[in-house]
């Protein structure tokens, strides 16, 4: 997706997977997630609860311009 930088990290110790996603574009972008989200760990805009709700209800994550999220999958 243009303007999106994202990657997955998987712990060798406990198998947990973290998704880091950032929107460097000027327009909001919606991403379909690669799996279930257990928790939004960090949002640079303080939108953890809103992101968790969108993910739970729609299976997507919408990132605004210059927004970054860290999710525990």
Short mmCIF file of C-alpha atoms in Angstrom, two decimals:
data_model
loop_
_atom_site.label_atom_id
_atom_site.label_comp_id
_atom_site.label_asym_id
_atom_site.label_seq_id
_atom_site.Cartn_x
_atom_site.Cartn_y
_atom_site.Cartn_z
CA UNK A 1 0.00 0.00 0.00
CA UNK A 2 1.46 3.36 -1.01
CA UNK A 3 2.42 5.55 1.95
CA UNK A 4 2.25 2.63 4.41
CA UNK A 5 5.25 1.13 6.16
CA UNK A 6 4.43 -2.04 8.08
CA UNK A 7 6.11 -5.19 9.27
CA UNK A 8 5.61 -8.16 11.58
CA UNK A 9 7.91 -9.25 14.40
CA UNK A 10 7.61 -12.70 15.97
CA UNK A 11 9.18 -13.48 19.33
CA UNK A 12 11.37 -16.57 19.38
CA UNK A 13 10.85 -16.80 23.14
CA UNK A 14 7.03 -16.91 23.35
CA UNK A 15 5.78 -16.92 19.75
CA UNK A 16 3.89 -13.62 20.09
CA UNK A 17 3.52 -11.59 16.90
CA UNK A 18 3.62 -7.80 16.81
CA UNK A 19 2.43 -5.70 13.85
CA UNK A 20 3.95 -2.25 13.44
CA UNK A 21 2.13 -0.06 10.91
CA UNK A 22 2.67 3.58 9.99
CA UNK A 23 0.96 5.84 7.47
CA UNK A 24 3.41 8.32 5.97
CA UNK A 25 0.88 9.61 3.45
CA UNK A 26 -1.39 12.63 3.57
CA UNK A 27 -4.65 10.64 3.34
CA UNK A 28 -6.10 7.99 5.69
CA UNK A 29 -5.42 4.38 4.69
CA UNK A 30 -7.32 1.24 5.69
CA UNK A 31 -5.44 -2.04 6.10
CA UNK A 32 -6.87 -5.53 6.27
CA UNK A 33 -5.17 -7.29 9.15
CA UNK A 34 -3.32 -10.60 8.73
CA UNK A 35 -5.00 -12.13 11.79
CA UNK A 36 -6.77 -11.49 15.06
CA UNK A 37 -5.63 -8.61 17.21
CA UNK A 38 -5.32 -9.27 20.93
CA UNK A 39 -4.50 -5.70 21.89
CA UNK A 40 -3.42 -2.31 20.54
CA UNK A 41 -0.20 -1.72 22.45
CA UNK A 42 0.71 1.77 21.28
CA UNK A 43 -0.70 4.60 19.18
CA UNK A 44 1.15 7.83 18.54
CA UNK A 45 -2.27 9.57 18.58
CA UNK A 46 -3.61 7.81 21.68
CA UNK A 47 -6.26 5.87 19.72
CA UNK A 48 -5.64 2.38 21.10
CA UNK A 49 -9.26 1.79 22.16
CA UNK A 50 -10.71 3.11 18.88
CA UNK A 51 -8.35 0.91 16.89
CA UNK A 52 -9.23 -2.18 18.93
CA UNK A 53 -12.94 -1.52 18.33
CA UNK A 54 -12.50 -1.10 14.55
CA UNK A 55 -10.39 -4.26 14.37
CA UNK A 56 -12.91 -6.25 16.42
CA UNK A 57 -15.91 -5.05 14.40
CA UNK A 58 -14.46 -4.86 10.87
CA UNK A 59 -11.12 -6.69 10.81
CA UNK A 60 -9.42 -3.56 9.49
CA UNK A 61 -7.17 -0.82 10.81
CA UNK A 62 -7.55 2.72 9.51
CA UNK A 63 -4.50 4.90 9.93
CA UNK A 64 -4.76 8.66 9.59
CA UNK A 65 -2.03 10.80 8.08
CA UNK A 66 1.22 10.41 10.06
CA UNK A 67 -0.36 7.82 12.36
CA UNK A 68 1.45 4.75 13.71
CA UNK A 69 0.10 1.75 15.62
CA UNK A 70 1.70 -1.24 17.35
CA UNK A 71 -0.60 -4.27 17.68
CA UNK A 72 -0.26 -7.59 19.46
CA UNK A 73 -1.68 -10.21 17.09
#
